[in-house]
Short mmCIF file of C-alpha atoms in Angstrom, two decimals:
data_model
loop_
_atom_site.label_atom_id
_atom_site.label_comp_id
_atom_site.label_asym_id
_atom_site.label_seq_id
_atom_site.Cartn_x
_atom_site.Cartn_y
_atom_site.Cartn_z
CA MET A 666 22.67 -65.78 -128.96
CA ARG A 667 21.07 -62.49 -129.87
CA THR A 668 17.69 -63.97 -129.16
CA CYS A 669 18.78 -64.99 -125.61
CA ARG A 670 20.25 -61.54 -124.84
CA ARG A 671 17.07 -59.86 -126.02
CA ALA A 672 15.00 -62.11 -123.78
CA LEU A 673 17.18 -61.34 -120.72
CA THR A 674 16.99 -57.59 -121.39
CA ILE A 675 13.21 -57.70 -121.63
CA LEU A 676 13.04 -59.76 -118.41
CA THR A 677 15.32 -57.35 -116.54
CA LEU A 678 13.32 -54.30 -117.59
CA SER A 679 10.07 -55.92 -116.62
CA LEU A 680 11.12 -56.73 -112.98
CA PRO A 681 10.61 -53.20 -111.48
CA LEU A 682 7.16 -53.04 -112.98
CA ALA A 683 6.24 -56.35 -111.37
CA ALA A 684 7.57 -55.18 -108.00
CA TRP A 685 5.54 -52.00 -108.18
CA ALA A 686 2.47 -54.01 -109.09
CA ALA A 687 2.90 -56.08 -105.84
CA VAL A 688 2.64 -52.99 -103.54
CA PRO A 689 -1.01 -52.48 -102.45
CA VAL A 690 -2.52 -49.04 -102.92
CA VAL A 691 -4.21 -47.66 -99.77
CA ASP A 692 -6.99 -45.16 -99.99
CA ASP A 693 -6.52 -42.75 -97.04
CA ASN A 694 -10.07 -41.52 -97.31
CA ALA A 695 -11.42 -45.04 -96.92
CA SER A 696 -9.21 -46.14 -94.06
CA ASN A 697 -9.36 -43.00 -91.89
CA GLY A 698 -12.90 -41.97 -92.63
CA GLY A 699 -11.96 -38.37 -93.08
CA GLY A 700 -8.45 -38.18 -94.38
CA SER A 701 -6.96 -36.99 -91.06
CA TYR A 702 -3.26 -37.38 -90.47
CA PRO A 703 -1.80 -38.91 -88.46
CA PRO A 704 -4.42 -41.63 -88.05
CA ALA A 705 -6.34 -41.97 -84.80
CA GLY A 706 -4.36 -43.68 -82.07
CA TYR A 707 -1.04 -42.68 -83.56
CA GLY A 708 1.70 -42.51 -80.93
CA THR A 709 -0.42 -44.07 -78.13
CA THR A 710 0.43 -47.22 -76.26
CA GLY A 711 -3.08 -48.10 -75.11
CA ALA A 712 -5.40 -50.72 -76.46
CA TYR A 713 -8.63 -50.11 -78.33
CA ALA A 714 -11.77 -50.96 -76.37
CA GLY A 715 -15.23 -50.21 -77.59
CA GLY A 716 -13.99 -48.02 -80.36
CA GLY A 717 -11.99 -45.71 -78.02
CA VAL A 718 -8.41 -45.54 -76.81
CA THR A 719 -7.56 -45.79 -73.08
CA ALA A 720 -4.13 -44.46 -72.27
CA PRO A 721 -2.70 -45.23 -68.80
CA ALA A 722 -1.48 -42.34 -66.67
CA SER A 723 2.15 -41.54 -67.10
CA ALA A 724 4.68 -42.07 -64.32
CA GLN A 725 5.04 -38.31 -64.00
CA GLY A 726 1.29 -37.92 -63.55
CA GLU A 727 1.12 -40.56 -60.82
CA LEU A 728 4.03 -38.93 -59.01
CA PHE A 729 2.31 -35.56 -59.20
CA MET A 730 -0.86 -37.01 -57.70
CA GLN A 731 1.09 -38.61 -54.84
CA LEU A 732 2.87 -35.35 -54.09
CA GLN A 733 -0.43 -33.51 -54.10
CA GLN A 734 -1.92 -35.99 -51.63
CA MET A 735 1.13 -35.68 -49.38
CA GLN A 736 0.84 -31.88 -49.41
CA ASP A 737 -2.83 -32.07 -48.49
CA GLU A 738 -2.08 -34.46 -45.62
CA LEU A 739 0.79 -32.27 -44.42
CA GLY A 740 -1.50 -29.24 -44.40
CA ARG A 741 -4.08 -31.13 -42.34
CA LEU A 742 -1.45 -32.25 -39.84
CA ARG A 743 -0.12 -28.71 -39.53
CA GLY A 744 -3.62 -27.51 -38.71
CA MET A 745 -3.96 -30.14 -35.99
CA VAL A 746 -0.58 -29.20 -34.51
CA GLU A 747 -1.54 -25.52 -34.44
CA GLU A 748 -4.80 -26.35 -32.63
CA GLN A 749 -2.94 -28.44 -30.06
CA GLN A 750 -0.36 -25.71 -29.54
CA ASN A 751 -3.12 -23.16 -28.96
CA GLU A 752 -4.81 -25.47 -26.46
CA ILE A 753 -1.53 -26.10 -24.63
CA GLN A 754 -0.87 -22.36 -24.50
CA ARG A 755 -4.36 -21.76 -23.09
CA LEU A 756 -3.86 -24.40 -20.40
CA LYS A 757 -0.47 -22.96 -19.52
CA GLN A 758 -1.99 -19.51 -19.19
CA GLU A 759 -4.76 -20.82 -16.95
CA GLY A 760 -2.22 -22.63 -14.80
CA LEU A 761 -0.11 -19.49 -14.54
CA GLU A 762 -3.13 -17.42 -13.51
CA ARG A 763 -3.99 -19.97 -10.83
CA TYR A 764 -0.46 -19.87 -9.44
CA GLN A 765 -0.46 -16.08 -9.44
CA ASP A 766 -3.85 -15.97 -7.76
CA LEU A 767 -2.67 -18.45 -5.16
CA ASP A 768 0.48 -16.43 -4.51
CA ARG A 769 -1.58 -13.26 -4.04
CA ARG A 770 -3.85 -14.99 -1.56
CA ILE A 771 -0.90 -16.42 0.35
CA ALA A 772 0.67 -12.98 0.57
CA ALA A 773 -2.67 -11.43 1.58
CA GLY A 774 -2.74 -13.08 4.97
CA GLY A 775 -2.79 -16.86 4.86
CA ALA A 776 0.94 -17.25 5.32
CA SER A 777 0.91 -16.07 8.90
CA GLY A 778 -0.92 -19.20 9.97
CA ALA A 779 -3.19 -17.24 12.30
CA PRO A 780 -6.81 -18.34 12.42
CA ALA A 781 -9.23 -16.04 10.66
CA ALA A 782 -11.69 -14.23 12.87
CA ASN A 783 -15.26 -15.39 12.64
CA GLN A 784 -18.00 -13.00 11.70
CA ASP A 785 -21.72 -13.30 12.10
CA SER A 786 -22.88 -12.08 8.70
CA GLY A 787 -26.34 -13.53 8.84
CA ASN A 788 -25.50 -16.14 6.23
CA THR A 789 -28.70 -18.10 5.79
CA GLY A 790 -28.23 -19.26 2.21
CA ALA A 791 -24.96 -21.14 1.88
CA ILE A 792 -24.63 -23.16 -1.30
CA ASN A 793 -23.43 -26.71 -1.63
CA ALA A 794 -21.23 -28.08 -4.39
CA GLY A 795 -24.25 -28.70 -6.60
CA GLY A 796 -25.42 -25.09 -6.37
CA ALA A 797 -28.49 -25.71 -4.15
CA PRO A 798 -29.00 -23.63 -0.97
CA VAL A 799 -28.52 -25.39 2.35
CA GLN A 800 -28.88 -24.30 5.95
CA PRO A 801 -25.60 -23.03 7.38
CA ALA A 802 -25.60 -25.42 10.33
CA ALA A 803 -26.88 -28.42 8.40
CA GLN A 804 -23.71 -30.32 9.14
CA GLN A 805 -21.16 -29.72 11.86
CA PRO A 806 -17.70 -31.25 12.02
CA ALA A 807 -17.46 -34.40 14.06
CA ALA A 808 -15.88 -34.12 17.48
CA SER A 809 -12.20 -35.00 17.55
CA THR A 810 -11.13 -37.97 19.62
CA GLU A 811 -7.95 -36.08 20.51
CA PRO A 812 -8.13 -33.28 23.08
CA GLY A 813 -7.57 -29.82 21.69
CA ASP A 814 -4.05 -28.47 21.76
CA PRO A 815 -3.81 -25.06 20.06
CA ALA A 816 -0.01 -25.13 19.91
CA LYS A 817 0.05 -28.55 18.32
CA GLU A 818 -2.74 -27.62 15.91
CA LYS A 819 -0.82 -24.54 14.80
CA LEU A 820 2.32 -26.57 14.11
CA TYR A 821 0.26 -29.03 12.06
CA TYR A 822 -1.49 -26.24 10.15
CA ASP A 823 1.74 -24.31 9.48
CA ALA A 824 3.42 -27.47 8.17
CA ALA A 825 0.57 -27.97 5.69
CA PHE A 826 0.72 -24.34 4.63
CA ASP A 827 4.48 -24.53 4.10
CA LEU A 828 3.78 -27.22 1.49
CA ILE A 829 1.68 -24.70 -0.43
CA LYS A 830 4.50 -22.17 -0.39
CA ALA A 831 6.84 -24.92 -1.61
CA LYS A 832 4.38 -25.60 -4.50
CA ASP A 833 4.07 -29.24 -3.39
CA PHE A 834 0.32 -29.27 -3.93
CA ASP A 835 -0.22 -33.03 -3.77
CA LYS A 836 1.29 -33.25 -0.28
CA ALA A 837 -0.41 -30.02 0.77
CA SER A 838 -3.79 -31.48 -0.17
CA GLN A 839 -3.05 -34.61 1.84
CA ALA A 840 -1.83 -32.58 4.82
CA PHE A 841 -4.88 -30.32 4.97
CA SER A 842 -7.22 -33.29 4.60
CA ALA A 843 -5.44 -35.06 7.45
CA PHE A 844 -5.57 -31.92 9.57
CA LEU A 845 -9.33 -31.60 9.09
CA ARG A 846 -9.89 -35.24 10.00
CA LYS A 847 -7.81 -34.87 13.15
CA TYR A 848 -8.87 -31.38 14.24
CA PRO A 849 -12.32 -30.69 12.72
CA GLN A 850 -13.18 -28.16 15.43
CA SER A 851 -9.83 -26.41 15.52
CA GLN A 852 -9.68 -22.66 15.30
CA TYR A 853 -7.65 -23.30 12.14
CA ALA A 854 -10.19 -25.67 10.58
CA GLY A 855 -12.05 -23.02 8.57
CA ASN A 856 -8.83 -21.78 7.02
CA ALA A 857 -7.64 -25.32 6.38
CA GLN A 858 -10.92 -26.14 4.61
CA TYR A 859 -10.59 -23.07 2.39
CA TRP A 860 -6.95 -23.71 1.50
CA LEU A 861 -7.77 -27.31 0.70
CA GLY A 862 -10.10 -25.93 -1.98
CA GLU A 863 -7.40 -23.59 -3.28
CA VAL A 864 -4.87 -26.41 -3.50
CA ASN A 865 -7.28 -28.71 -5.33
CA LEU A 866 -8.19 -25.93 -7.75
CA THR A 867 -4.52 -25.27 -8.50
CA LYS A 868 -4.04 -28.99 -9.14
CA GLY A 869 -6.95 -28.95 -11.59
CA ASP A 870 -9.14 -31.15 -9.38
CA LEU A 871 -12.37 -29.23 -9.94
CA GLN A 872 -14.60 -31.72 -8.18
CA GLY A 873 -12.39 -31.80 -5.10
CA ALA A 874 -12.09 -28.02 -5.12
CA GLY A 875 -15.85 -27.52 -5.35
CA GLN A 876 -16.51 -29.87 -2.45
CA ALA A 877 -13.86 -28.19 -0.29
CA PHE A 878 -15.12 -24.66 -0.97
CA ALA A 879 -18.73 -25.65 -0.36
CA LYS A 880 -17.88 -27.15 3.03
CA VAL A 881 -16.52 -23.82 4.25
CA SER A 882 -20.01 -22.31 4.24
CA GLN A 883 -21.64 -25.57 5.36
CA LEU A 884 -19.40 -26.36 8.31
CA TYR A 885 -18.14 -22.89 9.27
CA PRO A 886 -21.01 -20.56 8.29
CA THR A 887 -19.75 -17.57 10.31
CA HIS A 888 -16.14 -17.82 9.17
CA ASN A 889 -14.74 -14.83 7.31
CA LYS A 890 -13.58 -17.14 4.50
CA VAL A 891 -17.18 -17.85 3.49
CA PRO A 892 -17.44 -15.00 0.91
CA ASP A 893 -14.15 -16.02 -0.72
CA SER A 894 -15.07 -19.69 -0.67
CA LEU A 895 -18.43 -18.98 -2.33
CA TYR A 896 -16.76 -16.84 -4.98
CA LYS A 897 -14.25 -19.62 -5.68
CA LEU A 898 -17.09 -22.13 -5.79
CA ALA A 899 -18.72 -20.02 -8.51
CA ASP A 900 -15.43 -20.09 -10.40
CA VAL A 901 -15.38 -23.89 -10.17
CA GLU A 902 -18.96 -24.15 -11.41
CA GLN A 903 -18.14 -21.91 -14.34
CA ARG A 904 -15.11 -24.04 -15.24
CA LEU A 905 -17.34 -27.11 -15.12
CA GLY A 906 -19.71 -25.45 -17.59
CA HIS A 907 -22.49 -24.77 -15.06
CA SER A 908 -23.06 -21.11 -15.95
CA ASP A 909 -26.48 -20.86 -14.30
CA LYS A 910 -25.17 -22.19 -10.99
CA ALA A 911 -22.19 -19.87 -11.16
CA LYS A 912 -24.47 -16.85 -11.71
CA GLY A 913 -26.66 -17.80 -8.76
CA ILE A 914 -23.68 -18.10 -6.42
CA LEU A 915 -22.18 -14.81 -7.59
CA GLN A 916 -25.49 -13.05 -7.05
CA GLN A 917 -25.63 -14.48 -3.54
CA VAL A 918 -22.12 -13.20 -2.76
CA ILE A 919 -23.07 -9.70 -3.93
CA ALA A 920 -26.32 -9.71 -1.96
CA GLN A 921 -25.02 -11.14 1.32
CA TYR A 922 -21.48 -9.70 1.39
CA PRO A 923 -21.78 -6.33 -0.39
CA GLY A 924 -18.69 -4.79 1.19
CA SER A 925 -16.31 -7.68 0.60
CA SER A 926 -13.62 -8.02 -2.04
CA ALA A 927 -15.36 -11.24 -3.10
CA ALA A 928 -18.49 -9.21 -3.92
CA GLN A 929 -16.47 -6.83 -6.11
CA LEU A 930 -14.96 -9.76 -7.98
CA ALA A 931 -18.38 -11.38 -8.27
CA GLN A 932 -19.82 -8.20 -9.81
CA ARG A 933 -17.02 -8.18 -12.39
CA ASP A 934 -17.54 -11.84 -13.28
CA LEU A 935 -21.30 -11.40 -13.64
CA GLN A 936 -20.71 -8.78 -16.31
CA ARG A 937 -18.56 -11.26 -18.22
CA LEU A 938 -21.05 -14.12 -18.10
#
């Protein structure tokens, strides 16, 4: 019995030693190559590839990048909106100036409906819509098939002019065009041709305005609206980007009509070009 108890005691005491002997001993210097702690890759969730560790971007990092991209895009859109607003404001200002200019011209004498007196100013260098000089009598209005009736012509002309005062420029343009087709040799024709140009310019129809203004000097070379029509033609050419043509027309206005208000305006515009 004593022999058995002694054997069990020896066996029990020897068990911890055997357990300790089963635990492997790790040399930190051998496994980490430098004894650093914690070991490389500790706390990462990436996979080793080619000896390095690739860690995916965190959710917070991706969200930050998306927000940054959205802010950049928002800034770009704001810049575009500001440019468009500036352009709209510029167009509004131009439209307002055209209306004001038209109102001043209406108040200056066109509203009465009386035909403008002709003047023989020696105009030998009228300019067509393209800016090239033409002879003043190169083209005369075709004879009307309807006999002249000054009273009827005045009613027709006044009705067209009333459309300008009502700011109904589309109908005014149609009315003046119809008047000129029906009464091309009327005493009101020169005025109608000029106001057709004004209406088209106010509408923003630069091509139509240029053609209408040019025809004043071509068809009615001695009409007192010729200086104004040439000045307005220069304005149209400038708006179309034809600076050289505009300068040539303005110089002609100054040279041929030195005492006119159109010449004073032409001198001012030449200094700006």
